[in-house]
Tab-separated table of C-alpha atoms in Angstrom:
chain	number	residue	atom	x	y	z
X	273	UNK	CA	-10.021	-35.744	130.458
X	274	UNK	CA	-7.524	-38.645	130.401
X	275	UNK	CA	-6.921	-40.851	133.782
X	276	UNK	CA	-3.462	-41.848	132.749
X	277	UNK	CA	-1.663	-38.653	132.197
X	278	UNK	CA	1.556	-38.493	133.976
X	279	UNK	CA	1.487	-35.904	137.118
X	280	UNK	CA	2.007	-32.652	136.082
X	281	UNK	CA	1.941	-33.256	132.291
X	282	UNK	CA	-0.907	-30.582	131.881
X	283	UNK	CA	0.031	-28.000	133.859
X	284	UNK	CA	-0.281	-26.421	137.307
X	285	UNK	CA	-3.474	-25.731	138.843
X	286	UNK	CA	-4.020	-24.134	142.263
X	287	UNK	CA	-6.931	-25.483	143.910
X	288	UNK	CA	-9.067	-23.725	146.695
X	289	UNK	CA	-8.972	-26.522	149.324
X	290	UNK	CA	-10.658	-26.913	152.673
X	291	UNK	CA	-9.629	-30.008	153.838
X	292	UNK	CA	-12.533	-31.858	153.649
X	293	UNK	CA	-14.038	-34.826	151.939
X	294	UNK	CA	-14.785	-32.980	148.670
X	295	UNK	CA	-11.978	-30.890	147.821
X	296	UNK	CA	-9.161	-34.023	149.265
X	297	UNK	CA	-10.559	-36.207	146.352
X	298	UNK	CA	-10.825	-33.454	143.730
X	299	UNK	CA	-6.899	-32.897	145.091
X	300	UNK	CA	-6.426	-36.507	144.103
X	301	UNK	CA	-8.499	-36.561	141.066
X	302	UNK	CA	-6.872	-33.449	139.457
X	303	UNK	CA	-3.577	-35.464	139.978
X	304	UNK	CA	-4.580	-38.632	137.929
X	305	UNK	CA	-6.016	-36.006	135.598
X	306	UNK	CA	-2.311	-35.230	134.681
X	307	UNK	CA	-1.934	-31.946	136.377
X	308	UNK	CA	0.567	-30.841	139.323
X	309	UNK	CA	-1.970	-30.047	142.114
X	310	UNK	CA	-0.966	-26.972	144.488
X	311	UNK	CA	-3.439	-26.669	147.591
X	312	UNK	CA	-4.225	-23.507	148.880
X	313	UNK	CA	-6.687	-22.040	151.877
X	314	UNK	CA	-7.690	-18.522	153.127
X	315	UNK	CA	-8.270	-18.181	156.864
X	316	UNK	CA	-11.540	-15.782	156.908
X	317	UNK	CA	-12.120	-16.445	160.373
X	318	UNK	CA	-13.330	-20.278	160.244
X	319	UNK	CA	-13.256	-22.450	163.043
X	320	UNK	CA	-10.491	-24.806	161.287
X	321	UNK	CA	-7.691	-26.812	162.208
X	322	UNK	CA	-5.165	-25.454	159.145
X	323	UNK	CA	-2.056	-27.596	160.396
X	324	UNK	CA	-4.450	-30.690	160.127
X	325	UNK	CA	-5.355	-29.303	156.990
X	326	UNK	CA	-1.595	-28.432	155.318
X	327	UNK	CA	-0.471	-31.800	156.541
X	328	UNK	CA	-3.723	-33.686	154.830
X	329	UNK	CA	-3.003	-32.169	151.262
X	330	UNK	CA	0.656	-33.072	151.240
X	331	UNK	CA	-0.282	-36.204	152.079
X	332	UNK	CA	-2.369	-36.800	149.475
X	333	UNK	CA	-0.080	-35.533	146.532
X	334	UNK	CA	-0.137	-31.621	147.009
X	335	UNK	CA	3.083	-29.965	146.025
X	336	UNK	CA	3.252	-27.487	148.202
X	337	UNK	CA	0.066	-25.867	150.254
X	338	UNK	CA	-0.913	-22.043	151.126
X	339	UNK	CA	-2.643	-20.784	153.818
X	340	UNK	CA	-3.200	-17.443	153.650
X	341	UNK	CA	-4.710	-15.203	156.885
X	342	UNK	CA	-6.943	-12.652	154.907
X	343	UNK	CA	-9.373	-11.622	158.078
X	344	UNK	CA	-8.129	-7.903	158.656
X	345	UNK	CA	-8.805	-7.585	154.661
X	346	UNK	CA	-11.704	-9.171	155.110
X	347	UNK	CA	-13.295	-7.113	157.481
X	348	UNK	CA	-11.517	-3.610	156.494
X	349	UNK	CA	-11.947	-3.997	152.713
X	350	UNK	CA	-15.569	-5.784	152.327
X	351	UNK	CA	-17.348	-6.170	156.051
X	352	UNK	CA	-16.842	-2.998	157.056
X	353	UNK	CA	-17.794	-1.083	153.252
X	354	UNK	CA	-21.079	-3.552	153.593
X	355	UNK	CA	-21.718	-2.102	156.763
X	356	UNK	CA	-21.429	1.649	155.413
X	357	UNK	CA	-23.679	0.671	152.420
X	358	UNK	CA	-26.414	-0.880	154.650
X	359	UNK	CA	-25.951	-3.635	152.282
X	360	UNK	CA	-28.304	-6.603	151.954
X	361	UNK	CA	-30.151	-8.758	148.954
X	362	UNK	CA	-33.541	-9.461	149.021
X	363	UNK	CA	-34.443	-7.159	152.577
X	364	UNK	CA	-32.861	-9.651	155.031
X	365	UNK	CA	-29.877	-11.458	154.119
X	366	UNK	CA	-26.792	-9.879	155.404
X	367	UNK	CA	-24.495	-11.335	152.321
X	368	UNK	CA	-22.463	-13.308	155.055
X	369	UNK	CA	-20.847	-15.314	152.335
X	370	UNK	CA	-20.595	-13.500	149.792
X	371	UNK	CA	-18.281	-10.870	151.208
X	372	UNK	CA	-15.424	-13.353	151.939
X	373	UNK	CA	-15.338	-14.509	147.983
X	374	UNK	CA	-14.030	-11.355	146.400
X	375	UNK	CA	-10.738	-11.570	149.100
X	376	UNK	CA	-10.404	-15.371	148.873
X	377	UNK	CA	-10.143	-15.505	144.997
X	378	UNK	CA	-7.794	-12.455	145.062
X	379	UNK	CA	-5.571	-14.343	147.008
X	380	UNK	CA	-5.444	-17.333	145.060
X	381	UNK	CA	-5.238	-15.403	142.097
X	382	UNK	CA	-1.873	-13.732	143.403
X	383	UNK	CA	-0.821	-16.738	144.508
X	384	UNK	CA	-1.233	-18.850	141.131
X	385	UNK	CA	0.412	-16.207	139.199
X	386	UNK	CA	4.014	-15.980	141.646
X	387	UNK	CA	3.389	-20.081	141.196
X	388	UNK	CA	3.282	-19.919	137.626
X	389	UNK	CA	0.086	-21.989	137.569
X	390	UNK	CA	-1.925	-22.431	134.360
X	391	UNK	CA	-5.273	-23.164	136.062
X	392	UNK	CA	-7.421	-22.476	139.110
X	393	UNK	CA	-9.438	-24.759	140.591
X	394	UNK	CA	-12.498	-25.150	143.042
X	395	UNK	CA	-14.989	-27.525	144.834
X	396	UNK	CA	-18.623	-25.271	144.293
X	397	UNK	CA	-21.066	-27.047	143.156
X	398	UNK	CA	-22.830	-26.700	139.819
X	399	UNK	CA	-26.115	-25.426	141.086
X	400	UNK	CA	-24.735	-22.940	143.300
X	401	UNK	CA	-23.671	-18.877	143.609
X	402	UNK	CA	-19.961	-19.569	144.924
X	403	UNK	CA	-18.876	-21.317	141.702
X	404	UNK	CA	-19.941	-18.068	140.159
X	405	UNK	CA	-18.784	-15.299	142.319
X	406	UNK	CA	-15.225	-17.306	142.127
X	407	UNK	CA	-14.719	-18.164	138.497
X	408	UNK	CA	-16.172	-14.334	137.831
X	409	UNK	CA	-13.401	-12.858	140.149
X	410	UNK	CA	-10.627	-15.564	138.635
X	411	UNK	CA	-11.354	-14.132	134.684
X	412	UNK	CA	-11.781	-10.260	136.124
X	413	UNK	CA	-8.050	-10.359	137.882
X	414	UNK	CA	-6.390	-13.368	135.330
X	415	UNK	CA	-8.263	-13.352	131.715
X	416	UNK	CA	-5.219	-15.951	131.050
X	417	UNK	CA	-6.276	-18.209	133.909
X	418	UNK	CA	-8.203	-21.751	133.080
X	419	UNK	CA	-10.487	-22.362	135.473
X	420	UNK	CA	-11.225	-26.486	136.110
X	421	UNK	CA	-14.936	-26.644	137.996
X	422	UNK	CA	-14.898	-30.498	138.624
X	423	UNK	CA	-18.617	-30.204	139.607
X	424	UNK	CA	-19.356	-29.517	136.317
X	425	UNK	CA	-17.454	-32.019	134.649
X	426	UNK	CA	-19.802	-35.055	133.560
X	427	UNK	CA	-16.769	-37.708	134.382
X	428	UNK	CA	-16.387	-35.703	137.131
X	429	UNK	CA	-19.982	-35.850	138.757
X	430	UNK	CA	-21.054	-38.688	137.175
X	431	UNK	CA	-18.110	-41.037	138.716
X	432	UNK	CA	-19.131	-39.344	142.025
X	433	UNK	CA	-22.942	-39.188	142.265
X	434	UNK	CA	-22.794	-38.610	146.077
X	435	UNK	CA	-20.974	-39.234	149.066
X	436	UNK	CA	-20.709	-42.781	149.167
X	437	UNK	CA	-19.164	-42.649	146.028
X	438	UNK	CA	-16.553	-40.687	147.244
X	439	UNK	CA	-15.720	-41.651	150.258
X	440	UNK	CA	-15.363	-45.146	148.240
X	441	UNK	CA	-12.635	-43.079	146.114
X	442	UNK	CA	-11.198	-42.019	149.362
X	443	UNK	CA	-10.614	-45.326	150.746
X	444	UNK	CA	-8.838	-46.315	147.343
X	445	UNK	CA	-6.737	-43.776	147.282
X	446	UNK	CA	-5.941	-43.775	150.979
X	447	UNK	CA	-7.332	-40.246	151.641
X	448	UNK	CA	-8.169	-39.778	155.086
X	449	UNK	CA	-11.065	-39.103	156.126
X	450	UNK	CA	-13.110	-37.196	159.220
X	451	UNK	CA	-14.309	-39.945	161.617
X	452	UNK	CA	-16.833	-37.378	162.993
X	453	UNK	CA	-20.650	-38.221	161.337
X	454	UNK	CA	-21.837	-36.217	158.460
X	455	UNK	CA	-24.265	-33.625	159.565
X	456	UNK	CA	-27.394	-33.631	157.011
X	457	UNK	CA	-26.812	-30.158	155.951
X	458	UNK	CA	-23.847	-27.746	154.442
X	459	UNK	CA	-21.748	-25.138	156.108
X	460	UNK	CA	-19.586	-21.872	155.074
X	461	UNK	CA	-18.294	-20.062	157.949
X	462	UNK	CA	-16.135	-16.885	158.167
X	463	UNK	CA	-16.074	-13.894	160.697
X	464	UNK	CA	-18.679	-12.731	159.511
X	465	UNK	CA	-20.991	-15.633	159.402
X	466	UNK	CA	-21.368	-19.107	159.349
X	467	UNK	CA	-24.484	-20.535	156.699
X	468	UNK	CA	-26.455	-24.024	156.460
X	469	UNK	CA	-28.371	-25.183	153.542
X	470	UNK	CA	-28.822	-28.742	151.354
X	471	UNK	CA	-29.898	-31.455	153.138
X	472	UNK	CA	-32.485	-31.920	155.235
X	473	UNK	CA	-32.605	-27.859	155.367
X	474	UNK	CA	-34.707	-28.009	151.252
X	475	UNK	CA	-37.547	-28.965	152.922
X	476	UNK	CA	-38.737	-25.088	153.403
X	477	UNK	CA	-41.103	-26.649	156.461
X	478	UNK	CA	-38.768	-27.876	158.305
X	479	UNK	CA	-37.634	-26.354	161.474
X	480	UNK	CA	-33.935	-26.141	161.799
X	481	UNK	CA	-33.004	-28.301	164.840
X	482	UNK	CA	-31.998	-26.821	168.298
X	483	UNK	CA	-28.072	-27.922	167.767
X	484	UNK	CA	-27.547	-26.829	164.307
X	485	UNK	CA	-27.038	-23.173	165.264
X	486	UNK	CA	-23.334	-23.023	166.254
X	487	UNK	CA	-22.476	-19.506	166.619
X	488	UNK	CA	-25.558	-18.445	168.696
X	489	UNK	CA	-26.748	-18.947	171.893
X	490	UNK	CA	-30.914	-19.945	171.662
X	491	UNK	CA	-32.505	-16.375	172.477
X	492	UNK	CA	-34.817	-18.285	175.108
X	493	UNK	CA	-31.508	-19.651	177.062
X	494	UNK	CA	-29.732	-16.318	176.159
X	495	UNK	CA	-29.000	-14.388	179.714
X	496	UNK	CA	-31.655	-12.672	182.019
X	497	UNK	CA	-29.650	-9.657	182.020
X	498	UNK	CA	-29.427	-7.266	179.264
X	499	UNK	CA	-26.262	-6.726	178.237
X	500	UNK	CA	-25.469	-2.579	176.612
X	501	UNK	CA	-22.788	-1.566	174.485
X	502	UNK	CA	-21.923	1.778	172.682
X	503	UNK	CA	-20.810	2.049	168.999
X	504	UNK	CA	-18.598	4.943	167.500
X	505	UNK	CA	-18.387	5.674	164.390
X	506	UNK	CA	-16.006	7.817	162.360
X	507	UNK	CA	-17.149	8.072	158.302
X	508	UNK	CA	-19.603	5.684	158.837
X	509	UNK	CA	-16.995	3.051	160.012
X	510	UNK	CA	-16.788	1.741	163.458
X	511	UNK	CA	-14.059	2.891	165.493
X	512	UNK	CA	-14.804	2.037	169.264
X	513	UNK	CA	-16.740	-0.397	170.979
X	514	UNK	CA	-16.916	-0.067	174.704
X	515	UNK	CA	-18.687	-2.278	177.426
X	516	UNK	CA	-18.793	-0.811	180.824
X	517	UNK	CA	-20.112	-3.562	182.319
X	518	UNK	CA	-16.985	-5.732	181.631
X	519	UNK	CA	-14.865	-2.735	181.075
X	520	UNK	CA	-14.281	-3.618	177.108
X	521	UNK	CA	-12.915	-0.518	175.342
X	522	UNK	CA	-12.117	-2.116	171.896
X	523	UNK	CA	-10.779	0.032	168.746
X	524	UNK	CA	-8.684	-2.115	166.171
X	525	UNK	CA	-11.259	-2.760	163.249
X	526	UNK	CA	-10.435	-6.758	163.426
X	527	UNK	CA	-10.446	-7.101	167.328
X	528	UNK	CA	-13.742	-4.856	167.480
X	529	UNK	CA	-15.617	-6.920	165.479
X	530	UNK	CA	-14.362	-9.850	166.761
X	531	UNK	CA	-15.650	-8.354	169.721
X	532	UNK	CA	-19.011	-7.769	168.554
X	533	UNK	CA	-19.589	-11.171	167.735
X	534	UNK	CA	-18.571	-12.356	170.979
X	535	UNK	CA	-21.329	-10.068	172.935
X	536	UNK	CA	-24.230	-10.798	169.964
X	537	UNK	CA	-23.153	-14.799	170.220
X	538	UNK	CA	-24.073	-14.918	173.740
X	539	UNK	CA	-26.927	-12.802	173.536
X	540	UNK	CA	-28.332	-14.913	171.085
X	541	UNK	CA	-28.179	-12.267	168.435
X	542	UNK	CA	-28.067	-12.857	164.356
X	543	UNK	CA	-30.507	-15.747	163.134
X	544	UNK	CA	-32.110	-15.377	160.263
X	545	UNK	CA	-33.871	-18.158	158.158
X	546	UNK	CA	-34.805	-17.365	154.447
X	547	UNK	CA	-35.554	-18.833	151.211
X	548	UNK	CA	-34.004	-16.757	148.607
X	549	UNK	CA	-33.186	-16.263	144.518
X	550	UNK	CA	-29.643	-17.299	143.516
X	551	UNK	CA	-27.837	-15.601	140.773
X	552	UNK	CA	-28.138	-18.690	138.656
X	553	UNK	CA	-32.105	-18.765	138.677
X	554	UNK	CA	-32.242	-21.849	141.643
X	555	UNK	CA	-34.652	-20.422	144.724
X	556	UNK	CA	-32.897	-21.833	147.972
X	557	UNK	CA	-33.561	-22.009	151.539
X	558	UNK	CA	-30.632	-21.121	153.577
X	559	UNK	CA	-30.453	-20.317	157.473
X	560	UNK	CA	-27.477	-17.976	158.546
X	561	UNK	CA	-25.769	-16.943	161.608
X	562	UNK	CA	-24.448	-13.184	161.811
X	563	UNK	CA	-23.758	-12.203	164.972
X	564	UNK	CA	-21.587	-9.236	164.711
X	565	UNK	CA	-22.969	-7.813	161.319
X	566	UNK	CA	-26.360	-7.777	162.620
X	567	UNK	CA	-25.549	-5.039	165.312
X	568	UNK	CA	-23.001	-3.013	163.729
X	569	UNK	CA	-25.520	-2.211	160.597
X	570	UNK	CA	-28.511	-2.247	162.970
X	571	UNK	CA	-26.315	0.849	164.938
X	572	UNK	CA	-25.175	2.464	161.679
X	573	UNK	CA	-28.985	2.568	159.971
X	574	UNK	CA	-29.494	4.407	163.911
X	575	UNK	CA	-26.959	6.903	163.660
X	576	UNK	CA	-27.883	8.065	159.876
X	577	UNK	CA	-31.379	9.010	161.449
X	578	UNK	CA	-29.393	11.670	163.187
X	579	UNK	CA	-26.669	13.134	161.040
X	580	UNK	CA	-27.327	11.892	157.666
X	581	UNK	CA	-29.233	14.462	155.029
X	582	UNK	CA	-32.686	13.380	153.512
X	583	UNK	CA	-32.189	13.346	150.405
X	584	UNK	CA	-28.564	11.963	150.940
X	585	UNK	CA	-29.717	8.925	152.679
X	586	UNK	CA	-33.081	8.703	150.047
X	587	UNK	CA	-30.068	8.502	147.310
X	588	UNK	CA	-27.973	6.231	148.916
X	589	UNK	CA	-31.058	3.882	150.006
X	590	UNK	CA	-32.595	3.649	146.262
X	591	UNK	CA	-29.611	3.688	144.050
X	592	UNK	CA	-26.262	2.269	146.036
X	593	UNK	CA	-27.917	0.686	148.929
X	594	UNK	CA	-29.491	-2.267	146.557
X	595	UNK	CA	-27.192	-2.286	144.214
X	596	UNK	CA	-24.323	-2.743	146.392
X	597	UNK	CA	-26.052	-5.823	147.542
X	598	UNK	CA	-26.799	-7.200	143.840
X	599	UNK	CA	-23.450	-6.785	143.133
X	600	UNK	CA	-21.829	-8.906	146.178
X	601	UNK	CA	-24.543	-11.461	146.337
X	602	UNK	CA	-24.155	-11.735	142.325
X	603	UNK	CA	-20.251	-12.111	142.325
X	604	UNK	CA	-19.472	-8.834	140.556
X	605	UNK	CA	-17.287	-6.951	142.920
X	606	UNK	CA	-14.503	-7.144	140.940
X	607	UNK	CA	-16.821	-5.256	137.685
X	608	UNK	CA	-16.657	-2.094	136.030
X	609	UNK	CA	-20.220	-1.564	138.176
X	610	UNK	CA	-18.473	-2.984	141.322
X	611	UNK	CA	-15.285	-0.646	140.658
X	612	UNK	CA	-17.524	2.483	140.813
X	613	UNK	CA	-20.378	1.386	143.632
X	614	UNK	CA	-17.273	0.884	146.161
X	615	UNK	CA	-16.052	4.469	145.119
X	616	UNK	CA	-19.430	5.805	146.109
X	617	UNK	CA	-20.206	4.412	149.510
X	618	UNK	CA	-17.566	6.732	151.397
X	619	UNK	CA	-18.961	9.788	149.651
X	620	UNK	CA	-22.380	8.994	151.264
X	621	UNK	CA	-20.814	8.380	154.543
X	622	UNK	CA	-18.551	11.860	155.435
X	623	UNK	CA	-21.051	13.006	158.242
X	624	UNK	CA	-22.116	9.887	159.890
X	625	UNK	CA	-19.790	10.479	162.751
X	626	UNK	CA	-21.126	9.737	166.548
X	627	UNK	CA	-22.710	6.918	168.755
X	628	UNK	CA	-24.991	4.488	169.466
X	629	UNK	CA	-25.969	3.173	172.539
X	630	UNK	CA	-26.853	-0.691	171.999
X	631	UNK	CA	-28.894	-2.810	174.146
X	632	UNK	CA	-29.174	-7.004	173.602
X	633	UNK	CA	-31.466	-8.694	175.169
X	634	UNK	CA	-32.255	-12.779	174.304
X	635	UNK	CA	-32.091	-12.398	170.476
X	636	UNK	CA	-33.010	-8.806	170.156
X	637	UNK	CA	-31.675	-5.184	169.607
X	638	UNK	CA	-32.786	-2.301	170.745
X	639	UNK	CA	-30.782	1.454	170.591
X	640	UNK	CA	-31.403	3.332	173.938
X	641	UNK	CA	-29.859	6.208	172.406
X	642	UNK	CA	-27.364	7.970	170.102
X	643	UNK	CA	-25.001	11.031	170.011
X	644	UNK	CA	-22.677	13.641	168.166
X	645	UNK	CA	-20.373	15.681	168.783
X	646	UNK	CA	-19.653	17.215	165.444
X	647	UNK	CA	-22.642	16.463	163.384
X	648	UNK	CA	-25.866	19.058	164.160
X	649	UNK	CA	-28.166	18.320	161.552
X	650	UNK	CA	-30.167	17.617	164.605
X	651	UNK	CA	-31.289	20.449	166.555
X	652	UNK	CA	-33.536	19.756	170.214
X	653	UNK	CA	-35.255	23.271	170.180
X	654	UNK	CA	-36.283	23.020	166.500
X	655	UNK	CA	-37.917	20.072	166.682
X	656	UNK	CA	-38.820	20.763	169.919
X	657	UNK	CA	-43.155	20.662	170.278
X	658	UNK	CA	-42.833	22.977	173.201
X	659	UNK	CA	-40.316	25.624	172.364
X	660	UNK	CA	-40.820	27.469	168.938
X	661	UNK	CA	-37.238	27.676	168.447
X	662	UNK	CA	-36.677	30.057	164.909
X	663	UNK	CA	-39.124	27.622	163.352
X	664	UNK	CA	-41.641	30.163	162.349
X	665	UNK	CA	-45.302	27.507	162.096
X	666	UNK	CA	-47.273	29.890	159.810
X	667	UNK	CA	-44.479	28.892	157.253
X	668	UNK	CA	-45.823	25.710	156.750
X	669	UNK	CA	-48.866	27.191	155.870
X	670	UNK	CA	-47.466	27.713	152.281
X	671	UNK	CA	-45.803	24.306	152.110
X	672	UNK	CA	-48.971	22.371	152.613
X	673	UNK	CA	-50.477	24.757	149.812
X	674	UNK	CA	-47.817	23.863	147.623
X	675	UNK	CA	-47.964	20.492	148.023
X	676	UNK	CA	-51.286	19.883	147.483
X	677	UNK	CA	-51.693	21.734	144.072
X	678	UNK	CA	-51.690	18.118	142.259
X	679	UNK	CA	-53.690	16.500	144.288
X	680	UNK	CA	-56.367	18.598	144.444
X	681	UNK	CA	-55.909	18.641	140.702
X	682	UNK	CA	-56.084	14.868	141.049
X	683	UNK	CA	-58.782	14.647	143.425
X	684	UNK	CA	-60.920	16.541	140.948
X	685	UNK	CA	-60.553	14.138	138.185
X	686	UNK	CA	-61.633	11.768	140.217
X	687	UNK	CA	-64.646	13.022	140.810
X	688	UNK	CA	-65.563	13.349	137.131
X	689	UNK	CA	-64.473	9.821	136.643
């Protein structure tokens, strides 16, 4: 790429901007690149100052800037599907990130189009998921959209083989910069979660220090007190949270989880830390914050005991549960495999209608109880041990019998082995 094209001689690229060091001289760069540079940011529930943020990029040569709020869509079409799905990759990670990308890159994508932009544009880096799950999205909604991934352009990442080398850049180009110390690890935070990872965080040993966690209260300083909430769900999505303690009676899907994380925050409720597999092949150690998820789908796995089939739930846990996971963690929502996974989760989900009584207590969960009032899968005097109910005993008489024709068929063989 040239350093002396005139502005805007290549085209107009959107670029996903946050405000920060990175993507203000990638704003820059893209400029002296030739291209017209529009700036654009999704508010997914990040603690952010966005007027600070709009007036940096026009500063600094952006055309015009977007900021789009995208956290009802966030948590109606992707948190709250996750939720139904019991979704996670790799048993424990609650796919904090990865939920906020498919909305994010819709947006933009929308946004370039009415623009008339010929290119998209990013800060990921080359090593990680994001740059994946973004540029995957882009080329699924826009097959005619370029995509410029700076982090993977050798004069690109070779002019800037680290911070110092850009913040050098910055004070050229009179790009302002945060006054506030660089922490020694990386951040993305939405509603759903805020992560950390890189710096001193790739050391697998190393034990995360006490003020890194932001969202979270330390379980040991967490309060004395329990604190108990109940959980209704309709379909398998949450529909009330109440709180009779502080008389909370919460029912709009954004304001209810909202609410959530406010009660799991200060009950020190959410902390996981993990090494896992990225898509790309790169194991990484990452430490995540989800406050809010962690109870909702700890309360929906609850309520399935009670009014979900067997062999419904079986299904749904071997062959959409996991795969609902690959797909977000993997970038793939927007697929042919994502289209049809998404139709399935609500099919799965018709009867898991009731509540769930929640306790929190210093970093834990524990349900105290859980109700229905239209599902009865569950019936007291049948699985009563001390009323007989119409459960006639001597019937399982034969299913034991049945059962164990192979394996005393197998138990024989072994014998002459």
């Amino acid at each position: 790429m040239s350093s002396t094209a005139a502005p805007g001689s290549k085209g107009k690229v959107l670029l996903a901007y946050s405000g920060g060091l990175d993507t203000s001289c990638i704003l820059v760069w893209l400029i002296e690149q030739g291209y017209e540079v529009l700036a654009y940011m999704a508010n997914v529930g990040q603690e952010e100052d966005f007027d600070a943020a709009r007036e940096k990029a026009l500063k600094v040569g952006a055309t015009k800037v977007f900021i789009e709020d995208l956290r009802r869509e966030l948590v109606e079409e992707l948190v709250i599907p996750t939720i139904q799905a019991n979704a996670v990759y790799e048993t424990v990670y609650l796919l904090g990130t990865s939920v906020a990308r498919p909305v994010i890159a819709r947006s933009q994508v929308a946004i370039a189009q009415r623009e008339g932009c010929t290119h998209v544009s990013h800060g990921c880096t080359g090593k990680g998921n994001d740059q994946v799950r973004f540029e995957l999205a882009y080329y699924a909604l826009d097959p005619k959209l370029q995509v410029i991934a700076p982090w993977r352009i050798p004069e690109f990442y070779k002019r800037f083989p680290g911070r110092a080398a850009l913040l050098e850049y910055a004070a050229q180009k009179n790009i302002p910069v945060s006054q506030t110390p660089s922490k020694p690890w990386s951040t993305d935070e939405n509603l759903f979660h805020i992560s950390y990872e890189a710096g001193i965080l790739e050391d697998p040993n190393v034990t995360p220090p006490k003020d890194m966690w932001k969202l979270t209260v330390d379980p040991e300083e967490a309060p004395n007190t329990p604190e108990r909430i109940t959980i209704t769900f309709k379909a398998g999505k949450p529909v009330r949270v109440t709180n009779e303690a502080d008389g909370t009676d919460v029912t709009d899907p954004l304001d209810l989880f909202l609410y959530l994380n406010t009660v799991a925050r200060r009950n020190g409720v959410g902390r996981i830390d993990i090494v896992e597999n990225r898509f790309i092949g790169i194991k990484s150690r990452g430490c995540y914050e989800t406050p809010g998820g962690t109870v909702l789908r700890a309360a929906h796995i609850d309520l399935e005991g009670l009014v979900l089939d067997r062999e419904v739930r079986a299904y749904r846990d071997e062959h959409i549960t996991p795969v609902f996971g690959k797909i977000m963690y993997n970038g793939l929502y927007f697929s042919p495999e994502g289209d049809l996974i998404t139709k399935m989760v609500p099919l799965t989900q018709a009867n898991v209608n009731g509540s769930v009584r929640v306790k929190l207590y210093k970093g834990t969960l524990t349900m105290e109880g859980r109700w229905s009032d239209t599902e009865t899968l569950y019936d007291m005097e049948q699985s009563s041990m001390d009323v007989q109910g119409d459960f006639e005993p001597t019937d399982s008489d034969g299913f034991i019998k049945i059962q164990s024709i192979r394996l005393k068929k197998w138990g024989a063989t072994q014998k002459k082995n």
